[in-house]
mmCIF file of C-alpha atoms and ligand atoms in Angstrom:
data_model
loop_
_atom_site.group_PDB
_atom_site.id
_atom_site.type_symbol
_atom_site.label_atom_id
_atom_site.label_comp_id
_atom_site.label_asym_id
_atom_site.label_seq_id
_atom_site.Cartn_x
_atom_site.Cartn_y
_atom_site.Cartn_z
ATOM 1 C CA MET A 33 -31.500 -37.985 -71.786
ATOM 2 C CA PRO A 34 -30.960 -34.888 -69.136
ATOM 3 C CA ASP A 35 -30.651 -35.513 -65.690
ATOM 4 C CA GLN A 36 -33.839 -35.364 -63.913
ATOM 5 C CA ALA A 37 -33.848 -32.655 -61.039
ATOM 6 C CA PRO A 38 -33.726 -34.794 -57.526
ATOM 7 C CA ASP A 39 -37.407 -34.617 -56.162
ATOM 8 C CA PRO A 40 -37.006 -32.103 -52.869
ATOM 9 C CA LEU A 41 -39.769 -33.878 -51.469
ATOM 10 C CA SER A 42 -37.788 -37.043 -51.829
ATOM 11 C CA ILE A 43 -38.523 -38.485 -48.557
ATOM 12 C CA ARG A 44 -42.126 -38.835 -50.270
ATOM 13 C CA ARG A 45 -41.608 -42.724 -51.130
ATOM 14 C CA LEU A 46 -41.997 -44.422 -48.228
ATOM 15 C CA TYR A 47 -39.309 -46.339 -46.930
ATOM 16 C CA GLY A 48 -40.422 -48.222 -43.518
ATOM 17 C CA ARG A 49 -42.682 -51.087 -43.193
ATOM 18 C CA ALA A 50 -46.568 -50.567 -43.457
ATOM 19 C CA GLN A 51 -47.079 -53.445 -41.470
ATOM 20 C CA GLY A 52 -46.065 -55.481 -38.462
ATOM 21 C CA HIS A 53 -47.861 -58.621 -36.492
ATOM 22 C CA PRO A 54 -51.230 -59.417 -37.880
ATOM 23 C CA LEU A 55 -53.899 -57.225 -35.616
ATOM 24 C CA ARG A 56 -55.449 -58.151 -32.896
ATOM 25 C CA GLU A 57 -59.235 -58.448 -32.585
ATOM 26 C CA ARG A 58 -59.625 -55.160 -31.200
ATOM 27 C CA ALA A 59 -57.166 -53.343 -32.855
ATOM 28 C CA GLN A 60 -59.018 -55.036 -36.434
ATOM 29 C CA ARG A 61 -62.073 -53.635 -35.119
ATOM 30 C CA LEU A 62 -61.036 -50.031 -34.864
ATOM 31 C CA VAL A 63 -59.224 -49.958 -38.225
ATOM 32 C CA ASP A 64 -62.143 -51.176 -39.947
ATOM 33 C CA ASP A 65 -64.881 -49.219 -37.925
ATOM 34 C CA LEU A 66 -63.184 -46.332 -36.241
ATOM 35 C CA LEU A 67 -60.683 -45.391 -39.095
ATOM 36 C CA PRO A 68 -63.049 -44.564 -41.984
ATOM 37 C CA ARG A 69 -64.638 -41.711 -39.309
ATOM 38 C CA LEU A 70 -61.669 -40.260 -38.543
ATOM 39 C CA ALA A 71 -59.591 -40.511 -41.940
ATOM 40 C CA ILE A 72 -58.571 -37.574 -43.663
ATOM 41 C CA PRO A 73 -60.537 -37.297 -46.710
ATOM 42 C CA THR A 74 -59.093 -37.970 -49.787
ATOM 43 C CA GLU A 75 -60.288 -34.968 -52.139
ATOM 44 C CA GLY A 76 -61.140 -31.649 -51.416
ATOM 45 C CA PRO A 77 -60.024 -28.599 -48.944
ATOM 46 C CA LEU A 78 -58.515 -29.632 -45.802
ATOM 47 C CA THR A 79 -59.156 -26.646 -43.425
ATOM 48 C CA PRO A 80 -60.308 -26.600 -39.657
ATOM 49 C CA GLU A 81 -63.773 -26.461 -40.872
ATOM 50 C CA THR A 82 -64.017 -29.304 -43.185
ATOM 51 C CA LEU A 83 -61.732 -31.216 -40.412
ATOM 52 C CA PHE A 84 -63.846 -30.248 -37.102
ATOM 53 C CA GLY A 85 -66.869 -28.458 -38.683
ATOM 54 C CA ASP A 86 -65.348 -24.692 -36.794
ATOM 55 C CA ALA A 87 -62.251 -22.340 -37.146
ATOM 56 C CA ARG A 88 -60.148 -24.010 -34.187
ATOM 57 C CA PRO A 89 -56.363 -24.261 -33.873
ATOM 58 C CA LEU A 90 -54.630 -26.885 -36.045
ATOM 59 C CA ALA A 91 -51.244 -28.694 -35.132
ATOM 60 C CA PHE A 92 -49.960 -31.850 -36.969
ATOM 61 C CA GLU A 93 -47.885 -35.163 -35.820
ATOM 62 C CA VAL A 94 -45.487 -36.454 -38.632
ATOM 63 C CA GLY A 95 -44.665 -40.685 -38.014
ATOM 64 C CA PHE A 96 -46.929 -40.269 -34.671
ATOM 65 C CA GLY A 97 -45.763 -44.131 -34.040
ATOM 66 C CA LYS A 98 -48.563 -45.850 -31.541
ATOM 67 C CA GLY A 99 -50.105 -42.297 -31.102
ATOM 68 C CA GLU A 100 -49.422 -41.996 -27.733
ATOM 69 C CA HIS A 101 -48.002 -38.582 -27.651
ATOM 70 C CA LEU A 102 -50.479 -37.025 -30.057
ATOM 71 C CA ALA A 103 -53.408 -38.545 -28.048
ATOM 72 C CA PHE A 104 -51.643 -36.742 -25.109
ATOM 73 C CA GLN A 105 -51.881 -33.397 -26.890
ATOM 74 C CA ALA A 106 -55.290 -34.110 -28.102
ATOM 75 C CA ALA A 107 -56.677 -34.137 -24.535
ATOM 76 C CA ARG A 108 -54.627 -31.736 -23.468
ATOM 77 C CA ARG A 109 -56.062 -29.316 -25.638
ATOM 78 C CA PRO A 110 -59.703 -30.463 -26.654
ATOM 79 C CA ASP A 111 -60.187 -27.128 -28.457
ATOM 80 C CA TRP A 112 -57.397 -27.871 -31.324
ATOM 81 C CA GLY A 113 -57.879 -30.154 -33.884
ATOM 82 C CA PHE A 114 -54.777 -32.687 -34.361
ATOM 83 C CA ILE A 115 -53.860 -34.298 -37.146
ATOM 84 C CA GLY A 116 -51.757 -37.658 -37.599
ATOM 85 C CA ALA A 117 -49.842 -39.122 -40.310
ATOM 86 C CA GLU A 118 -48.446 -42.792 -40.158
ATOM 87 C CA PRO A 119 -47.969 -45.294 -43.035
ATOM 88 C CA TYR A 120 -47.607 -48.259 -40.203
ATOM 89 C CA LEU A 121 -50.998 -49.978 -39.810
ATOM 90 C CA ASN A 122 -50.039 -51.198 -36.485
ATOM 91 C CA GLY A 123 -49.490 -47.778 -35.410
ATOM 92 C CA VAL A 124 -52.359 -46.351 -36.494
ATOM 93 C CA ALA A 125 -54.165 -49.191 -34.514
ATOM 94 C CA GLY A 126 -52.165 -47.930 -31.241
ATOM 95 C CA LEU A 127 -53.633 -44.481 -31.573
ATOM 96 C CA LEU A 128 -57.308 -45.349 -32.245
ATOM 97 C CA ALA A 129 -56.940 -47.372 -29.748
ATOM 98 C CA GLU A 130 -56.070 -44.138 -27.090
ATOM 99 C CA ILE A 131 -58.883 -42.262 -29.122
ATOM 100 C CA GLU A 132 -61.309 -44.832 -28.048
ATOM 101 C CA ASP A 133 -59.854 -45.257 -24.558
ATOM 102 C CA HIS A 134 -60.214 -41.348 -23.812
ATOM 103 C CA SER A 135 -63.092 -40.901 -25.698
ATOM 104 C CA LEU A 136 -60.979 -38.285 -28.116
ATOM 105 C CA SER A 137 -62.955 -36.140 -30.886
ATOM 106 C CA ASN A 138 -60.377 -33.694 -32.093
ATOM 107 C CA ILE A 139 -58.180 -36.056 -34.292
ATOM 108 C CA ARG A 140 -57.736 -36.751 -37.720
ATOM 109 C CA ILE A 141 -55.764 -39.530 -39.300
ATOM 110 C CA HIS A 142 -53.891 -40.149 -42.841
ATOM 111 C CA ARG A 143 -52.587 -43.538 -43.132
ATOM 112 C CA GLY A 144 -49.556 -42.594 -45.094
ATOM 113 C CA ASP A 145 -46.957 -40.347 -45.715
ATOM 114 C CA ALA A 146 -47.013 -36.708 -43.777
ATOM 115 C CA ILE A 147 -46.174 -34.703 -47.049
ATOM 116 C CA ASP A 148 -49.530 -35.776 -48.896
ATOM 117 C CA VAL A 149 -51.164 -34.287 -45.979
ATOM 118 C CA LEU A 150 -49.144 -30.992 -45.234
ATOM 119 C CA GLU A 151 -49.152 -30.218 -49.180
ATOM 120 C CA ARG A 152 -53.204 -30.120 -48.946
ATOM 121 C CA LEU A 153 -53.088 -27.673 -46.185
ATOM 122 C CA PRO A 154 -53.863 -23.973 -46.271
ATOM 123 C CA ASP A 155 -50.633 -21.977 -45.493
ATOM 124 C CA GLN A 156 -49.949 -20.874 -41.967
ATOM 125 C CA SER A 157 -52.764 -22.811 -40.656
ATOM 126 C CA LEU A 158 -50.871 -25.046 -38.448
ATOM 127 C CA SER A 159 -49.767 -24.186 -34.591
ATOM 128 C CA ALA A 160 -47.675 -26.624 -34.154
ATOM 129 C CA LEU A 161 -45.799 -29.316 -35.798
ATOM 130 C CA TYR A 162 -44.158 -32.421 -34.059
ATOM 131 C CA LEU A 163 -41.362 -34.836 -35.466
ATOM 132 C CA LEU A 164 -40.590 -37.215 -32.972
ATOM 133 C CA HIS A 165 -37.919 -39.314 -33.618
ATOM 134 C CA PRO A 166 -38.223 -39.673 -37.475
ATOM 135 C CA ASP A 167 -36.348 -42.056 -38.779
ATOM 136 C CA PRO A 168 -32.478 -41.478 -38.562
ATOM 137 C CA TRP A 169 -31.577 -43.214 -42.195
ATOM 138 C CA PRO A 170 -27.946 -42.928 -40.498
ATOM 139 C CA LYS A 171 -26.130 -43.693 -43.633
ATOM 140 C CA GLU A 172 -24.896 -40.603 -45.994
ATOM 141 C CA ARG A 173 -26.296 -42.372 -49.121
ATOM 142 C CA HIS A 174 -29.490 -42.332 -47.090
ATOM 143 C CA ALA A 175 -29.738 -38.522 -46.089
ATOM 144 C CA LYS A 176 -31.942 -37.047 -48.587
ATOM 145 C CA ARG A 177 -34.885 -39.300 -47.293
ATOM 146 C CA ARG A 178 -34.290 -37.520 -44.062
ATOM 147 C CA PHE A 179 -37.291 -35.463 -42.895
ATOM 148 C CA VAL A 180 -35.718 -32.816 -41.865
ATOM 149 C CA ASN A 181 -34.111 -31.358 -45.582
ATOM 150 C CA PRO A 182 -34.570 -28.196 -47.346
ATOM 151 C CA GLY A 183 -37.910 -29.291 -49.321
ATOM 152 C CA PRO A 184 -39.940 -30.747 -46.367
ATOM 153 C CA LEU A 185 -38.718 -28.193 -44.478
ATOM 154 C CA GLN A 186 -39.910 -25.127 -47.145
ATOM 155 C CA LEU A 187 -43.593 -26.885 -46.856
ATOM 156 C CA VAL A 188 -43.520 -26.911 -42.757
ATOM 157 C CA HIS A 189 -42.411 -23.436 -43.085
ATOM 158 C CA ALA A 190 -45.159 -22.714 -45.518
ATOM 159 C CA LYS A 191 -47.810 -24.172 -43.564
ATOM 160 C CA LEU A 192 -46.918 -23.005 -39.768
ATOM 161 C CA ARG A 193 -48.450 -19.809 -38.645
ATOM 162 C CA PRO A 194 -45.680 -17.332 -37.411
ATOM 163 C CA ASN A 195 -44.454 -18.005 -34.063
ATOM 164 C CA ALA A 196 -45.510 -21.761 -34.062
ATOM 165 C CA GLU A 197 -43.422 -24.484 -32.567
ATOM 166 C CA PHE A 198 -41.601 -26.954 -34.860
ATOM 167 C CA ARG A 199 -40.606 -29.466 -32.224
ATOM 168 C CA ILE A 200 -38.163 -32.454 -32.950
ATOM 169 C CA ALA A 201 -36.853 -35.135 -30.771
ATOM 170 C CA THR A 202 -33.906 -37.716 -31.606
ATOM 171 C CA ASP A 203 -31.434 -39.904 -29.854
ATOM 172 C CA HIS A 204 -29.545 -40.519 -32.545
ATOM 173 C CA VAL A 205 -26.527 -38.163 -32.663
ATOM 174 C CA ASN A 206 -25.963 -37.457 -35.844
ATOM 175 C CA TYR A 207 -29.246 -36.990 -36.589
ATOM 176 C CA MET A 208 -29.423 -34.441 -33.894
ATOM 177 C CA ARG A 209 -26.315 -32.569 -35.791
ATOM 178 C CA HIS A 210 -28.074 -32.689 -38.932
ATOM 179 C CA VAL A 211 -31.164 -31.108 -37.286
ATOM 180 C CA MET A 212 -29.066 -28.508 -36.144
ATOM 181 C CA TYR A 213 -26.937 -27.487 -39.355
ATOM 182 C CA VAL A 214 -29.519 -27.607 -41.775
ATOM 183 C CA MET A 215 -32.182 -25.904 -39.187
ATOM 184 C CA GLN A 216 -29.556 -23.192 -39.175
ATOM 185 C CA ASN A 217 -29.185 -22.714 -42.679
ATOM 186 C CA GLN A 218 -32.641 -22.948 -43.332
ATOM 187 C CA PRO A 219 -34.652 -19.332 -43.715
ATOM 188 C CA GLY A 220 -37.616 -18.804 -41.574
ATOM 189 C CA PHE A 221 -36.873 -20.994 -38.124
ATOM 190 C CA GLU A 222 -35.218 -19.831 -34.947
ATOM 191 C CA TRP A 223 -33.718 -22.180 -32.155
ATOM 192 C CA THR A 224 -35.470 -21.213 -29.134
ATOM 193 C CA ALA A 225 -32.802 -22.221 -26.953
ATOM 194 C CA GLU A 226 -31.008 -19.566 -25.213
ATOM 195 C CA SER A 227 -29.137 -21.461 -22.319
ATOM 196 C CA PRO A 228 -27.758 -24.665 -21.450
ATOM 197 C CA SER A 229 -30.906 -25.323 -18.946
ATOM 198 C CA ASP A 230 -33.404 -24.804 -22.122
ATOM 199 C CA TRP A 231 -31.510 -26.989 -24.057
ATOM 200 C CA GLU A 232 -31.336 -29.929 -21.525
ATOM 201 C CA SER A 233 -34.999 -28.989 -19.603
ATOM 202 C CA ILE A 234 -38.174 -31.108 -20.562
ATOM 203 C CA PRO A 235 -40.945 -29.141 -21.370
ATOM 204 C CA GLU A 236 -43.860 -30.291 -19.145
ATOM 205 C CA ASP A 237 -46.066 -30.860 -21.984
ATOM 206 C CA TRP A 238 -43.503 -32.861 -23.945
ATOM 207 C CA PRO A 239 -44.249 -36.409 -22.546
ATOM 208 C CA ASP A 240 -41.596 -39.154 -24.207
ATOM 209 C CA THR A 241 -42.906 -41.266 -26.606
ATOM 210 C CA ARG A 242 -42.364 -45.034 -27.108
ATOM 211 C CA PHE A 243 -39.007 -44.767 -29.195
ATOM 212 C CA ALA A 244 -37.551 -42.391 -26.586
ATOM 213 C CA GLU A 245 -38.564 -44.638 -23.566
ATOM 214 C CA LYS A 246 -36.484 -47.397 -25.591
ATOM 215 C CA ALA A 247 -33.759 -45.304 -26.065
ATOM 216 C CA ARG A 248 -33.250 -44.269 -22.638
ATOM 217 C CA LYS A 249 -33.514 -47.708 -21.283
ATOM 218 C CA LEU A 250 -30.969 -48.632 -24.143
ATOM 219 C CA GLY A 251 -28.536 -45.577 -22.421
ATOM 220 C CA HIS A 252 -29.037 -43.407 -25.119
ATOM 221 C CA HIS A 253 -29.571 -39.425 -24.480
ATOM 222 C CA VAL A 254 -32.892 -38.273 -26.006
ATOM 223 C CA TRP A 255 -32.591 -34.577 -27.519
ATOM 224 C CA ARG A 256 -35.478 -32.115 -27.733
ATOM 225 C CA LEU A 257 -35.216 -29.081 -30.047
ATOM 226 C CA ILE A 258 -37.971 -26.881 -30.357
ATOM 227 C CA TYR A 259 -37.623 -24.433 -33.243
ATOM 228 C CA LYS A 260 -40.377 -20.935 -33.814
ATOM 229 C CA ARG A 261 -41.416 -20.401 -37.159
ATOM 230 C CA LEU A 262 -40.396 -16.591 -38.102
HETATM 231 C C1 SAM B 390 -38.611 -44.090 -35.249
HETATM 232 S S1 SAM B 390 -40.150 -44.200 -35.307
HETATM 233 C C2 SAM B 390 -41.065 -43.269 -34.350
HETATM 234 C C3 SAM B 390 -42.342 -42.773 -34.037
HETATM 235 C C4 SAM B 390 -43.182 -42.433 -32.887
HETATM 236 N N1 SAM B 390 -42.753 -40.723 -33.062
HETATM 237 C C5 SAM B 390 -42.240 -42.412 -31.895
HETATM 238 O O1 SAM B 390 -41.317 -41.134 -31.236
HETATM 239 O O2 SAM B 390 -42.276 -43.186 -30.832
HETATM 240 C C6 SAM B 390 -40.414 -43.278 -37.034
HETATM 241 C C7 SAM B 390 -41.964 -43.347 -37.491
HETATM 242 O O3 SAM B 390 -42.299 -42.349 -38.833
HETATM 243 C C8 SAM B 390 -42.768 -43.075 -39.679
HETATM 244 N N2 SAM B 390 -43.061 -42.420 -40.905
HETATM 245 C C9 SAM B 390 -42.004 -42.867 -41.817
HETATM 246 N N3 SAM B 390 -41.737 -42.101 -42.922
HETATM 247 C C10 SAM B 390 -42.677 -41.492 -42.791
HETATM 248 C C11 SAM B 390 -43.475 -40.589 -43.802
HETATM 249 N N4 SAM B 390 -43.038 -40.066 -44.484
HETATM 250 N N5 SAM B 390 -44.481 -40.173 -43.002
HETATM 251 C C12 SAM B 390 -45.216 -40.138 -42.198
HETATM 252 N N6 SAM B 390 -44.834 -40.708 -41.364
HETATM 253 C C13 SAM B 390 -43.374 -41.306 -41.794
HETATM 254 C C14 SAM B 390 -42.989 -44.648 -39.618
HETATM 255 O O4 SAM B 390 -43.821 -45.229 -39.915
HETATM 256 C C15 SAM B 390 -42.459 -45.010 -37.687
HETATM 257 O O5 SAM B 390 -43.781 -45.179 -37.502
#
């Protein structure tokens, strides 16, 4: 048998948790009633028109956790459309609660692997992509599961518009080093930091996520990197 070429999108398999504690009453109601109305259709073209009814800019968050950052961005830009992908059901329920609490009408949700939705979007259709505290897979033998790898990055590059931002946050020093090394060698992206103050400053439209807050409480540094799609 010849060796099989490795899947360049090898993070496609989901390794994380699909569900945590049983959902409370409100969360279950949101999953049963609201999620079907906001879920990304499983077939057909995915464009701003099919998702939101007009030609608005689109942004995407990979692994939104409980959804507080995605809800923040959606409230800040009501004229944009936001797509979030997250396999963890309790996280999806968290985003649904944010959507209901803040009457947000510009978010669509995929409960599952971000890659499955990303690859269905038209090329150069995204104005921003957020990857905040991705699972770090710290062991070297698991490094191919990291989102920041050439296969997923080629897809991200294809889907972002020129000059669109690709934002990455991590509190793992090794993941930060991995990001910097891989992104430096990945054609079509430019790190926007020009001075140490850029590296340390926190953009006002980038609130901490739950993971960032937890990391800071543990005394970890949180790195934020902004890349521009060339
Ligand atoms: C460490 S958590 C960070 C959550 C959130 N972004 C935050 O900062 O609080 C990583 C998240 O990525 C999600 N995830 C893992 N693999 C994924 C994939 N292939 N597509 C989308 N989300 C994924 C996990 O379920 C988890 O919620």
